[in-house]
Amino acid sequence: MSKTAILEFEGKRYEFPVIEGTEKELAIDIKTLRGTTGMITIDPGYKNTGSCESAITFLDGEKGILRYRGYSIEDLAKDADFLEVAYLLIFGELPSKEELTKFHNDIKHESHVDEEMKKILDGFPKSAHPMGVLSSLTSALVAFNPSSVDVSSEEAMYNSIVRILAKFPVLVAWTMRKKKGLPLDYGDDSLGYVENIHKMMFKRPNKEYTKDKIVIDALDKLLILHADHEQNCSTSTVRIVGSSHAGLFVSLSAGVSALWGPLHGGANQAVLEMLEAIDADGGDTKKYMAKAKDKNDPFRLMGFGHRVYKNFDPRAKIIKKSADEVLGRLGIDDPILDIAKGLEKEALEDKYFVDRKLYPNVDFYSGIIYRALGIPTDMFTVMFALGRLPGWIAQWREMRLKGEPIGRPRQVYIGENLRKFKPVNKR
Ligand code: SDX
């Protein structure tokens, strides 16, 4: 029995269909609202507004549930690897061994980046933030791969997807090596996908690359945990840029830019800087808690709070546990981890945070592991982008294959009414 919602306004009654998702989420379909009522809705930040119907990722913010294509994040983080999760998100099913091998081989075949791209990289000062470099390089890739995706062709779409999954990690590695003054390395086809990323990032010119399983496994898990998160700010950006039929690479470049903000992916860098400031301040967490609660102070407790999760972010739970394991196995005793745990405990007992349902999010502990893996703080958000790449691709592909309309929100105008122009000598 189809459900409807009734709107009554100024003596008139309007009916709108209510749609129900596979996890029983309900939404009022207002596609005909303006045409039938002459009115629009308004919802800054889209806190109550759905932009699409999607089959990729399911979140339940109240219960702290996260699933990719129906598989729980806990299972995937424990038993899958990042490349098969990328395949799952993009194509909808876990790959067979043969499908995964072919996927990886197709990616290896595309893992060169035009040497001319190094001239663009050379144009950046070493002080440039890696997210700005990565966004620019991702956009510049179009110059060397001009064919924008022919969405009607599965083969063209697939080729574009393996191309960016192959080249983006090279750009990530080059971005970091440029800052460190290291030669720009290429991958090694004999390695696994994440192992190869680690080698490209960290191989020293005068030393053999030696794989550390603890490090590779930790990196692989972090990338899985960041791989998709339904219609977050950067994914919505990728979708809306792609909705104008701009190409995949430039849509991803826009996603990198949106992710950079400290309220979004940039929070993982801001968390580490906050924890280091607290450490430098003698570990005075109470001072920072007071700042976070002071409405006159713009400071927020970075890594805390979430638009959707009003319970624990399941990723934060997994990363917190992994931080203990990784630092323990690497024999690293990082006081920052203890400060983070102390801050979390205090916040979870503090009325301000409890009343607002503010819990640690994915960014709160991730930086502690990145640091233990030797990744510089200003590269943390680049690692987030590397993890989120398959999710962005999956969401862009879904939006284009469904033929979604160009994104173009309306507004309520609150400016001047009509007024007569006055020539400058009369003003
Ligand atoms: C990510 O959307 C996604 O899925 C994102 C992400 C993904 O995987 O893509 O999960 C990744 O971006 C995680 C979030 C990383 N950002 C941070 O850690 C930055 C710190 N957090 C906040 O800025 C904030 O919590 C947001 C931006 C995450 C969410 O903001 P909302 O949903 O707009 O909530 P709000 O600003 O309306 O806050 C509600 C109240 C306000 O207080 P009151 O006006 O009710 O008194 O909670 C307060 C806020 O001031 N508040 C905080 C706070 N977060 C919210 N107060 C202090 N410290 C904080 N961190």
Tab-separated table of C-alpha atoms and ligand atoms in Angstrom:
chain	number	residue	atom	x	y	z
A	1	MET	CA	0.000	0.000	0.000
A	2	SER	CA	1.721	3.225	-1.110
A	3	LYS	CA	2.162	5.847	1.571
A	4	THR	CA	1.457	9.591	1.127
A	5	ALA	CA	2.181	12.783	3.070
A	6	ILE	CA	-0.335	15.595	3.277
A	7	LEU	CA	0.542	19.295	3.202
A	8	GLU	CA	-2.200	21.731	4.093
A	9	PHE	CA	-1.600	25.433	3.376
A	10	GLU	CA	-3.985	28.374	3.156
A	11	GLY	CA	-7.001	26.090	2.935
A	12	LYS	CA	-5.549	23.875	0.242
A	13	ARG	CA	-4.516	20.226	0.663
A	14	TYR	CA	-1.655	18.675	-1.246
A	15	GLU	CA	-0.601	15.015	-1.332
A	16	PHE	CA	2.942	13.813	-1.908
A	17	PRO	CA	4.119	10.201	-2.273
A	18	VAL	CA	6.323	8.770	0.487
A	19	ILE	CA	9.044	6.401	-0.684
A	20	GLU	CA	10.581	3.694	1.505
A	21	GLY	CA	14.168	2.459	1.181
A	22	THR	CA	15.313	-1.140	1.640
A	23	GLU	CA	16.305	-0.276	5.235
A	24	LYS	CA	12.832	1.200	5.906
A	25	GLU	CA	13.994	4.852	5.603
A	26	LEU	CA	11.076	7.066	4.569
A	27	ALA	CA	11.272	10.146	2.321
A	28	ILE	CA	8.631	12.565	1.090
A	29	ASP	CA	8.965	12.791	-2.686
A	30	ILE	CA	8.603	16.544	-3.385
A	31	LYS	CA	9.430	16.429	-7.106
A	32	THR	CA	6.033	18.081	-7.830
A	33	LEU	CA	6.041	20.511	-4.863
A	34	ARG	CA	6.775	23.775	-6.694
A	35	GLY	CA	4.579	22.875	-9.636
A	36	THR	CA	1.555	22.140	-7.420
A	37	THR	CA	2.028	24.595	-4.522
A	38	GLY	CA	4.260	27.324	-5.957
A	39	MET	CA	6.472	26.831	-2.890
A	40	ILE	CA	9.933	25.309	-2.341
A	41	THR	CA	11.549	23.909	0.800
A	42	ILE	CA	14.630	25.399	2.460
A	43	ASP	CA	17.188	23.353	4.414
A	44	PRO	CA	20.676	24.921	4.853
A	45	GLY	CA	23.320	22.181	4.805
A	46	TYR	CA	20.692	19.716	3.565
A	47	LYS	CA	20.336	18.271	7.093
A	48	ASN	CA	16.850	16.974	6.257
A	49	THR	CA	17.090	16.693	2.476
A	50	GLY	CA	17.898	13.610	0.400
A	51	SER	CA	19.663	14.298	-2.911
A	52	CYS	CA	19.283	10.848	-4.439
A	53	GLU	CA	18.353	7.210	-4.021
A	54	SER	CA	21.543	5.166	-3.802
A	55	ALA	CA	22.388	1.469	-3.499
A	56	ILE	CA	26.033	1.923	-2.493
A	57	THR	CA	26.386	2.712	1.233
A	58	PHE	CA	23.964	2.518	4.152
A	59	LEU	CA	24.438	4.500	7.375
A	60	ASP	CA	22.301	4.395	10.480
A	61	GLY	CA	23.467	7.379	12.572
A	62	GLU	CA	21.378	6.433	15.598
A	63	LYS	CA	22.639	2.838	15.729
A	64	GLY	CA	26.178	3.526	14.489
A	65	ILE	CA	25.804	1.217	11.479
A	66	LEU	CA	27.902	1.494	8.281
A	67	ARG	CA	27.633	-0.970	5.361
A	68	TYR	CA	29.125	-0.963	1.853
A	69	ARG	CA	26.746	-2.713	-0.590
A	70	GLY	CA	25.182	-4.529	2.389
A	71	TYR	CA	28.439	-5.754	3.957
A	72	SER	CA	29.217	-4.420	7.464
A	73	ILE	CA	32.261	-2.178	7.821
A	74	GLU	CA	33.402	-4.445	10.688
A	75	ASP	CA	33.513	-7.513	8.405
A	76	LEU	CA	35.155	-5.674	5.527
A	77	ALA	CA	37.805	-4.048	7.751
A	78	LYS	CA	38.617	-7.455	9.279
A	79	ASP	CA	38.466	-9.804	6.278
A	80	ALA	CA	38.692	-7.815	3.018
A	81	ASP	CA	41.462	-5.850	1.338
A	82	PHE	CA	41.159	-2.357	-0.075
A	83	LEU	CA	41.193	-3.314	-3.759
A	84	GLU	CA	38.339	-5.792	-3.403
A	85	VAL	CA	36.368	-3.217	-1.379
A	86	ALA	CA	36.963	-0.716	-4.204
A	87	TYR	CA	35.608	-3.283	-6.693
A	88	LEU	CA	32.612	-3.969	-4.404
A	89	LEU	CA	31.723	-0.276	-4.043
A	90	ILE	CA	32.079	0.476	-7.758
A	91	PHE	CA	30.522	-2.635	-9.322
A	92	GLY	CA	28.200	-3.753	-6.510
A	93	GLU	CA	29.524	-7.278	-5.817
A	94	LEU	CA	32.615	-8.748	-4.173
A	95	PRO	CA	34.886	-9.899	-7.022
A	96	SER	CA	35.785	-13.518	-7.656
A	97	LYS	CA	39.499	-14.306	-7.521
A	98	GLU	CA	39.669	-14.109	-11.333
A	99	GLU	CA	37.751	-10.802	-11.436
A	100	LEU	CA	40.037	-9.316	-8.774
A	101	THR	CA	43.174	-10.473	-10.589
A	102	LYS	CA	41.944	-9.007	-13.876
A	103	PHE	CA	40.950	-5.739	-12.119
A	104	HIS	CA	44.417	-5.444	-10.565
A	105	ASN	CA	46.179	-6.305	-13.840
A	106	ASP	CA	44.125	-3.720	-15.722
A	107	ILE	CA	45.092	-1.141	-13.090
A	108	LYS	CA	48.779	-2.092	-13.304
A	109	HIS	CA	48.590	-1.643	-17.077
A	110	GLU	CA	47.535	1.981	-16.553
A	111	SER	CA	49.866	2.879	-13.681
A	112	HIS	CA	52.148	5.228	-15.613
A	113	VAL	CA	51.689	8.995	-15.445
A	114	ASP	CA	52.849	11.203	-18.305
A	115	GLU	CA	56.307	12.586	-17.492
A	116	GLU	CA	55.013	16.032	-18.526
A	117	MET	CA	52.914	15.985	-15.342
A	118	LYS	CA	56.169	16.372	-13.399
A	119	LYS	CA	56.559	19.842	-14.932
A	120	ILE	CA	53.219	20.813	-13.344
A	121	LEU	CA	54.362	19.396	-10.012
A	122	ASP	CA	57.634	21.306	-10.323
A	123	GLY	CA	55.635	24.513	-10.512
A	124	PHE	CA	54.507	24.129	-6.888
A	125	PRO	CA	56.609	25.450	-4.000
A	126	LYS	CA	57.553	22.811	-1.391
A	127	SER	CA	55.405	24.806	1.048
A	128	ALA	CA	52.249	24.100	-1.008
A	129	HIS	CA	49.662	22.081	0.924
A	130	PRO	CA	49.504	18.557	-0.534
A	131	MET	CA	45.706	18.719	-0.934
A	132	GLY	CA	46.024	21.735	-3.228
A	133	VAL	CA	48.719	19.942	-5.221
A	134	LEU	CA	46.677	16.744	-5.468
A	135	SER	CA	43.506	18.537	-6.564
A	136	SER	CA	45.428	20.363	-9.288
A	137	LEU	CA	47.262	17.266	-10.505
A	138	THR	CA	44.004	15.273	-10.606
A	139	SER	CA	42.419	17.946	-12.730
A	140	ALA	CA	45.527	18.187	-14.917
A	141	LEU	CA	45.276	14.461	-15.707
A	142	VAL	CA	42.488	15.378	-18.119
A	143	ALA	CA	45.031	17.097	-20.361
A	144	PHE	CA	46.756	13.734	-20.828
A	145	ASN	CA	43.569	11.655	-20.865
A	146	PRO	CA	41.223	13.982	-22.765
A	147	SER	CA	38.540	11.450	-23.581
A	148	SER	CA	35.812	12.281	-21.087
A	149	VAL	CA	33.891	9.176	-20.097
A	150	ASP	CA	31.427	7.846	-22.636
A	151	VAL	CA	28.902	6.772	-20.000
A	152	SER	CA	26.849	4.734	-22.468
A	153	SER	CA	29.816	2.443	-23.015
A	154	GLU	CA	30.554	0.006	-20.138
A	155	GLU	CA	34.026	-0.518	-21.593
A	156	ALA	CA	34.824	3.229	-21.709
A	157	MET	CA	33.535	3.648	-18.154
A	158	TYR	CA	35.597	0.678	-16.939
A	159	ASN	CA	38.751	1.935	-18.679
A	160	SER	CA	38.344	5.368	-17.118
A	161	ILE	CA	37.863	3.840	-13.681
A	162	VAL	CA	40.954	1.622	-13.806
A	163	ARG	CA	42.931	4.553	-15.221
A	164	ILE	CA	42.207	6.822	-12.262
A	165	LEU	CA	42.613	3.988	-9.708
A	166	ALA	CA	46.058	3.454	-11.246
A	167	LYS	CA	47.212	7.057	-11.558
A	168	PHE	CA	45.769	8.703	-8.428
A	169	PRO	CA	48.093	6.736	-6.079
A	170	VAL	CA	51.073	7.833	-8.214
A	171	LEU	CA	49.981	11.467	-7.808
A	172	VAL	CA	49.605	10.920	-4.035
A	173	ALA	CA	53.117	9.464	-3.832
A	174	TRP	CA	54.613	12.195	-6.024
A	175	THR	CA	52.883	14.887	-3.910
A	176	MET	CA	54.552	13.565	-0.754
A	177	ARG	CA	57.954	12.892	-2.351
A	178	LYS	CA	58.043	16.399	-3.820
A	179	LYS	CA	57.709	17.884	-0.319
A	180	LYS	CA	60.450	15.584	0.962
A	181	GLY	CA	62.769	16.366	-1.955
A	182	LEU	CA	62.796	12.714	-3.042
A	183	PRO	CA	62.933	11.471	-6.674
A	184	LEU	CA	59.484	10.761	-8.088
A	185	ASP	CA	59.189	6.992	-8.012
A	186	TYR	CA	57.031	4.600	-10.025
A	187	GLY	CA	55.256	1.530	-8.826
A	188	ASP	CA	56.302	-2.100	-8.949
A	189	ASP	CA	53.870	-4.454	-10.667
A	190	SER	CA	55.060	-7.388	-8.570
A	191	LEU	CA	53.509	-5.818	-5.441
A	192	GLY	CA	49.943	-5.751	-4.113
A	193	TYR	CA	47.875	-2.601	-4.697
A	194	VAL	CA	48.360	-1.054	-1.217
A	195	GLU	CA	51.908	-2.434	-0.851
A	196	ASN	CA	52.747	-0.684	-4.126
A	197	ILE	CA	51.258	2.591	-2.855
A	198	HIS	CA	53.394	2.335	0.267
A	199	LYS	CA	56.514	1.591	-1.803
A	200	MET	CA	55.877	4.551	-4.121
A	201	MET	CA	55.461	6.822	-1.108
A	202	PHE	CA	58.345	5.628	1.048
A	203	LYS	CA	61.046	3.889	-1.033
A	204	ARG	CA	64.407	5.614	-0.468
A	205	PRO	CA	66.522	6.031	-3.635
A	206	ASN	CA	69.540	4.328	-2.144
A	207	LYS	CA	67.809	1.477	-0.294
A	208	GLU	CA	65.914	-1.683	-1.256
A	209	TYR	CA	62.198	-1.458	-0.418
A	210	THR	CA	61.339	-3.829	2.424
A	211	LYS	CA	57.706	-4.618	3.143
A	212	ASP	CA	56.474	-4.352	6.749
A	213	LYS	CA	53.257	-6.409	6.979
A	214	ILE	CA	52.045	-4.532	10.071
A	215	VAL	CA	52.317	-1.217	8.240
A	216	ILE	CA	50.701	-2.470	5.008
A	217	ASP	CA	47.817	-4.133	6.872
A	218	ALA	CA	47.207	-0.950	8.920
A	219	LEU	CA	47.233	1.213	5.790
A	220	ASP	CA	44.935	-1.207	3.961
A	221	LYS	CA	42.427	-1.140	6.841
A	222	LEU	CA	42.486	2.674	7.073
A	223	LEU	CA	41.823	2.963	3.339
A	224	ILE	CA	38.857	0.551	3.637
A	225	LEU	CA	37.413	2.555	6.541
A	226	HIS	CA	37.531	5.769	4.489
A	227	ALA	CA	36.287	4.253	1.212
A	228	ASP	CA	32.727	5.614	1.157
A	229	HIS	CA	30.236	7.362	3.385
A	230	GLU	CA	27.077	7.980	1.320
A	231	GLN	CA	26.242	11.646	0.582
A	232	ASN	CA	28.920	13.471	2.629
A	233	CYS	CA	30.140	16.910	1.558
A	234	SER	CA	32.884	15.775	-0.856
A	235	THR	CA	30.817	12.959	-2.373
A	236	SER	CA	27.904	15.339	-2.941
A	237	THR	CA	30.424	17.653	-4.619
A	238	VAL	CA	31.610	14.866	-6.932
A	239	ARG	CA	28.000	14.069	-7.785
A	240	ILE	CA	26.928	17.648	-8.469
A	241	VAL	CA	30.008	18.424	-10.593
A	242	GLY	CA	29.420	15.182	-12.516
A	243	SER	CA	25.728	16.023	-12.926
A	244	SER	CA	26.710	18.780	-15.380
A	245	HIS	CA	28.364	15.949	-17.390
A	246	ALA	CA	31.832	17.205	-16.505
A	247	GLY	CA	34.304	14.311	-16.711
A	248	LEU	CA	35.208	11.831	-13.973
A	249	PHE	CA	38.708	13.191	-13.281
A	250	VAL	CA	37.611	16.830	-12.818
A	251	SER	CA	34.666	15.703	-10.661
A	252	LEU	CA	37.145	13.825	-8.449
A	253	SER	CA	39.396	16.896	-8.345
A	254	ALA	CA	36.438	18.883	-6.994
A	255	GLY	CA	35.898	16.165	-4.382
A	256	VAL	CA	39.526	16.493	-3.253
A	257	SER	CA	38.989	20.229	-2.798
A	258	ALA	CA	35.795	19.765	-0.784
A	259	LEU	CA	37.417	17.115	1.416
A	260	TRP	CA	40.247	19.530	2.335
A	261	GLY	CA	38.075	21.645	4.631
A	262	PRO	CA	38.773	21.218	8.393
A	263	LEU	CA	35.090	20.527	9.039
A	264	HIS	CA	35.355	17.510	6.703
A	265	GLY	CA	38.403	15.445	5.758
A	266	GLY	CA	40.815	18.183	6.831
A	267	ALA	CA	39.780	17.368	10.418
A	268	ASN	CA	42.307	14.508	10.663
A	269	GLN	CA	45.164	16.995	10.287
A	270	ALA	CA	43.415	19.456	12.636
A	271	VAL	CA	42.991	16.701	15.274
A	272	LEU	CA	46.718	15.934	15.336
A	273	GLU	CA	47.578	19.648	15.519
A	274	MET	CA	45.058	20.034	18.380
A	275	LEU	CA	46.481	17.025	20.274
A	276	GLU	CA	50.040	18.313	19.778
A	277	ALA	CA	48.942	21.752	21.073
A	278	ILE	CA	47.417	20.098	24.155
A	279	ASP	CA	50.630	18.081	24.632
A	280	ALA	CA	52.707	21.268	24.349
A	281	ASP	CA	50.329	22.852	26.841
A	282	GLY	CA	51.264	20.238	29.437
A	283	GLY	CA	48.367	17.948	28.504
A	284	ASP	CA	45.767	20.471	29.720
A	285	THR	CA	42.701	18.859	28.099
A	286	LYS	CA	40.318	20.821	30.355
A	287	LYS	CA	41.386	24.127	28.716
A	288	TYR	CA	40.550	22.788	25.249
A	289	MET	CA	37.272	21.282	26.416
A	290	ALA	CA	36.297	24.723	27.792
A	291	LYS	CA	37.289	26.377	24.492
A	292	ALA	CA	35.214	23.838	22.550
A	293	LYS	CA	32.154	24.650	24.673
A	294	ASP	CA	32.636	28.420	24.624
A	295	LYS	CA	30.248	29.861	22.049
A	296	ASN	CA	32.461	32.939	21.755
A	297	ASP	CA	35.425	30.774	20.838
A	298	PRO	CA	35.445	29.437	17.230
A	299	PHE	CA	37.518	26.455	18.421
A	300	ARG	CA	35.812	23.075	18.068
A	301	LEU	CA	36.989	19.749	19.437
A	302	MET	CA	38.316	18.429	16.145
A	303	GLY	CA	37.482	14.806	15.405
A	304	PHE	CA	34.286	15.063	17.445
A	305	GLY	CA	30.707	15.286	16.229
A	306	HIS	CA	29.077	14.199	13.001
A	307	ARG	CA	26.198	15.258	10.797
A	308	VAL	CA	24.755	11.731	10.718
A	309	TYR	CA	26.228	9.697	13.588
A	310	LYS	CA	24.494	10.597	16.825
A	311	ASN	CA	26.103	7.549	18.333
A	312	PHE	CA	29.608	6.148	17.965
A	313	ASP	CA	31.113	6.384	14.468
A	314	PRO	CA	31.786	2.648	13.923
A	315	ARG	CA	34.964	3.556	12.045
A	316	ALA	CA	36.309	5.457	15.072
A	317	LYS	CA	35.849	2.351	17.227
A	318	ILE	CA	37.797	0.194	14.762
A	319	ILE	CA	40.550	2.796	14.291
A	320	LYS	CA	40.919	3.337	18.059
A	321	LYS	CA	41.448	-0.419	18.548
A	322	SER	CA	43.809	-0.544	15.570
A	323	ALA	CA	45.837	2.393	16.944
A	324	ASP	CA	46.605	0.423	20.087
A	325	GLU	CA	47.549	-2.658	18.039
A	326	VAL	CA	49.679	-0.873	15.428
A	327	LEU	CA	51.607	1.297	17.891
A	328	GLY	CA	52.091	-1.704	20.165
A	329	ARG	CA	53.396	-3.925	17.336
A	330	LEU	CA	55.633	-1.138	16.037
A	331	GLY	CA	56.910	-0.548	19.575
A	332	ILE	CA	55.847	3.114	19.480
A	333	ASP	CA	54.863	4.810	22.719
A	334	ASP	CA	53.141	8.009	21.529
A	335	PRO	CA	51.915	10.310	24.348
A	336	ILE	CA	49.474	11.818	21.838
A	337	LEU	CA	47.462	8.558	21.908
A	338	ASP	CA	47.070	8.836	25.674
A	339	ILE	CA	45.995	12.483	25.355
A	340	ALA	CA	43.414	11.461	22.720
A	341	LYS	CA	42.021	8.746	24.965
A	342	GLY	CA	41.885	11.154	27.926
A	343	LEU	CA	40.102	13.773	25.842
A	344	GLU	CA	37.608	11.202	24.568
A	345	LYS	CA	36.846	9.982	28.104
A	346	GLU	CA	36.351	13.549	29.356
A	347	ALA	CA	34.114	14.539	26.450
A	348	LEU	CA	31.948	11.423	26.735
A	349	GLU	CA	31.311	12.322	30.398
A	350	ASP	CA	30.671	16.013	29.708
A	351	LYS	CA	27.044	17.243	29.593
A	352	TYR	CA	27.720	19.607	26.649
A	353	PHE	CA	28.926	16.749	24.461
A	354	VAL	CA	26.455	14.183	25.779
A	355	ASP	CA	23.461	16.510	25.232
A	356	ARG	CA	24.599	17.185	21.649
A	357	LYS	CA	25.409	13.512	20.976
A	358	LEU	CA	28.994	14.398	20.029
A	359	TYR	CA	31.188	11.302	19.717
A	360	PRO	CA	34.617	10.695	18.195
A	361	ASN	CA	34.406	10.434	14.394
A	362	VAL	CA	36.633	8.751	11.816
A	363	ASP	CA	39.166	11.579	12.022
A	364	PHE	CA	39.801	11.457	15.764
A	365	TYR	CA	42.247	8.531	15.913
A	366	SER	CA	43.282	8.061	12.269
A	367	GLY	CA	46.079	10.648	12.418
A	368	ILE	CA	47.739	8.801	15.292
A	369	ILE	CA	48.149	5.738	13.087
A	370	TYR	CA	49.194	7.753	10.026
A	371	ARG	CA	51.896	9.367	12.173
A	372	ALA	CA	53.057	5.970	13.406
A	373	LEU	CA	53.317	4.899	9.742
A	374	GLY	CA	55.635	7.850	9.073
A	375	ILE	CA	53.099	9.907	7.124
A	376	PRO	CA	53.543	13.703	7.569
A	377	THR	CA	50.601	15.514	9.232
A	378	ASP	CA	49.791	17.632	6.171
A	379	MET	CA	49.469	14.404	4.137
A	380	PHE	CA	46.726	12.971	6.394
A	381	THR	CA	43.862	14.376	4.332
A	382	VAL	CA	45.555	13.169	1.158
A	383	MET	CA	45.383	9.664	2.676
A	384	PHE	CA	41.675	10.263	3.337
A	385	ALA	CA	41.229	11.197	-0.334
A	386	LEU	CA	43.122	8.057	-1.407
A	387	GLY	CA	40.748	5.957	0.681
A	388	ARG	CA	37.637	7.803	-0.508
A	389	LEU	CA	38.552	7.526	-4.195
A	390	PRO	CA	36.585	4.312	-4.895
A	391	GLY	CA	33.538	5.709	-3.098
A	392	TRP	CA	33.616	8.887	-5.148
A	393	ILE	CA	33.994	6.819	-8.330
A	394	ALA	CA	31.114	4.522	-7.336
A	395	GLN	CA	28.805	7.439	-6.542
A	396	TRP	CA	29.719	9.321	-9.750
A	397	ARG	CA	29.142	6.158	-11.825
A	398	GLU	CA	25.764	5.493	-10.161
A	399	MET	CA	24.636	9.078	-10.721
A	400	ARG	CA	25.671	9.095	-14.410
A	401	LEU	CA	24.306	5.610	-15.195
A	402	LYS	CA	20.954	6.623	-13.677
A	403	GLY	CA	20.914	9.766	-15.835
A	404	GLU	CA	20.319	11.994	-12.817
A	405	PRO	CA	19.393	15.611	-13.738
A	406	ILE	CA	21.899	18.472	-13.326
A	407	GLY	CA	22.021	19.587	-9.695
A	408	ARG	CA	20.562	23.074	-9.369
A	409	PRO	CA	19.011	23.993	-5.978
A	410	ARG	CA	16.521	26.871	-5.656
A	411	GLN	CA	16.651	29.721	-3.080
A	412	VAL	CA	14.502	32.187	-1.166
A	413	TYR	CA	15.508	35.712	-2.257
A	414	ILE	CA	15.801	38.189	0.642
A	415	GLY	CA	17.517	41.080	-1.178
A	416	GLU	CA	16.281	44.494	-2.396
A	417	ASN	CA	12.999	44.791	-4.278
A	418	LEU	CA	12.978	46.470	-7.690
A	419	ARG	CA	14.604	49.917	-7.615
A	420	LYS	CA	15.467	52.513	-10.272
A	421	PHE	CA	19.059	52.893	-11.469
A	422	LYS	CA	20.684	56.278	-10.654
A	423	PRO	CA	23.594	57.551	-12.776
A	424	VAL	CA	26.753	58.043	-10.747
A	425	ASN	CA	26.508	61.869	-10.876
A	426	LYS	CA	23.157	61.616	-9.094
A	427	ARG	CA	24.219	59.215	-6.255
B	1	SDX	C1	33.966	13.838	8.266
B	1	SDX	O1	29.412	13.611	6.455
B	1	SDX	C2	30.262	12.652	6.536
B	1	SDX	O2	29.935	11.496	6.409
B	1	SDX	C3	31.690	13.095	6.765
B	1	SDX	C4	32.710	12.003	7.054
B	1	SDX	C5	32.943	11.127	5.850
B	1	SDX	O3	33.366	9.980	6.050
B	1	SDX	O4	32.796	11.630	4.715
B	1	SDX	O5	32.278	11.206	8.130
B	1	SDX	C6	34.065	12.615	7.410
B	1	SDX	O6	33.910	14.912	7.739
B	1	SDX	C7	33.884	13.666	9.763
B	1	SDX	C8	33.690	15.037	10.518
B	1	SDX	C9	35.079	15.682	10.665
B	1	SDX	N1	34.959	17.057	11.211
B	1	SDX	C10	35.332	17.357	12.461
B	1	SDX	O7	35.741	16.536	13.279
B	1	SDX	C11	35.239	18.845	12.802
B	1	SDX	C12	34.593	19.029	14.167
B	1	SDX	N2	33.166	18.645	14.085
B	1	SDX	C13	32.206	19.676	13.803
B	1	SDX	O8	32.642	20.782	13.130
B	1	SDX	C14	30.791	19.167	13.520
B	1	SDX	O9	30.511	18.215	14.451
B	1	SDX	C15	30.472	18.647	12.117
B	1	SDX	C16	30.853	19.619	11.059
B	1	SDX	C17	31.167	17.354	11.884
B	1	SDX	C18	28.956	18.402	12.065
B	1	SDX	O10	28.359	19.617	12.161
B	1	SDX	P1	26.764	19.764	12.116
B	1	SDX	O11	26.080	18.484	11.832
B	1	SDX	O12	26.444	20.923	11.226
B	1	SDX	O13	26.427	20.064	13.601
B	1	SDX	P2	26.268	21.513	14.184
B	1	SDX	O14	27.414	22.361	13.696
B	1	SDX	O15	24.871	21.965	13.909
B	1	SDX	O16	26.489	21.255	15.751
B	1	SDX	C19	25.388	20.983	16.608
B	1	SDX	C20	25.836	21.521	17.975
B	1	SDX	C21	26.246	22.990	17.925
B	1	SDX	O17	26.083	23.514	19.209
B	1	SDX	P3	24.674	24.345	19.541
B	1	SDX	O18	24.597	25.435	18.485
B	1	SDX	O19	23.574	23.300	19.415
B	1	SDX	O20	24.881	24.859	20.949
B	1	SDX	O21	26.998	20.796	18.412
B	1	SDX	C22	28.104	21.705	18.517
B	1	SDX	C23	27.749	22.918	17.694
B	1	SDX	O22	28.439	24.079	18.181
B	1	SDX	N3	29.281	21.003	18.010
B	1	SDX	C24	30.493	21.048	18.550
B	1	SDX	C25	31.283	20.186	17.765
B	1	SDX	N4	30.533	19.665	16.788
B	1	SDX	C26	29.290	20.177	16.932
B	1	SDX	N5	30.974	21.739	19.618
B	1	SDX	C27	32.311	21.539	19.891
B	1	SDX	N6	33.123	20.720	19.194
B	1	SDX	C28	32.649	20.030	18.127
B	1	SDX	N7	33.452	19.243	17.433
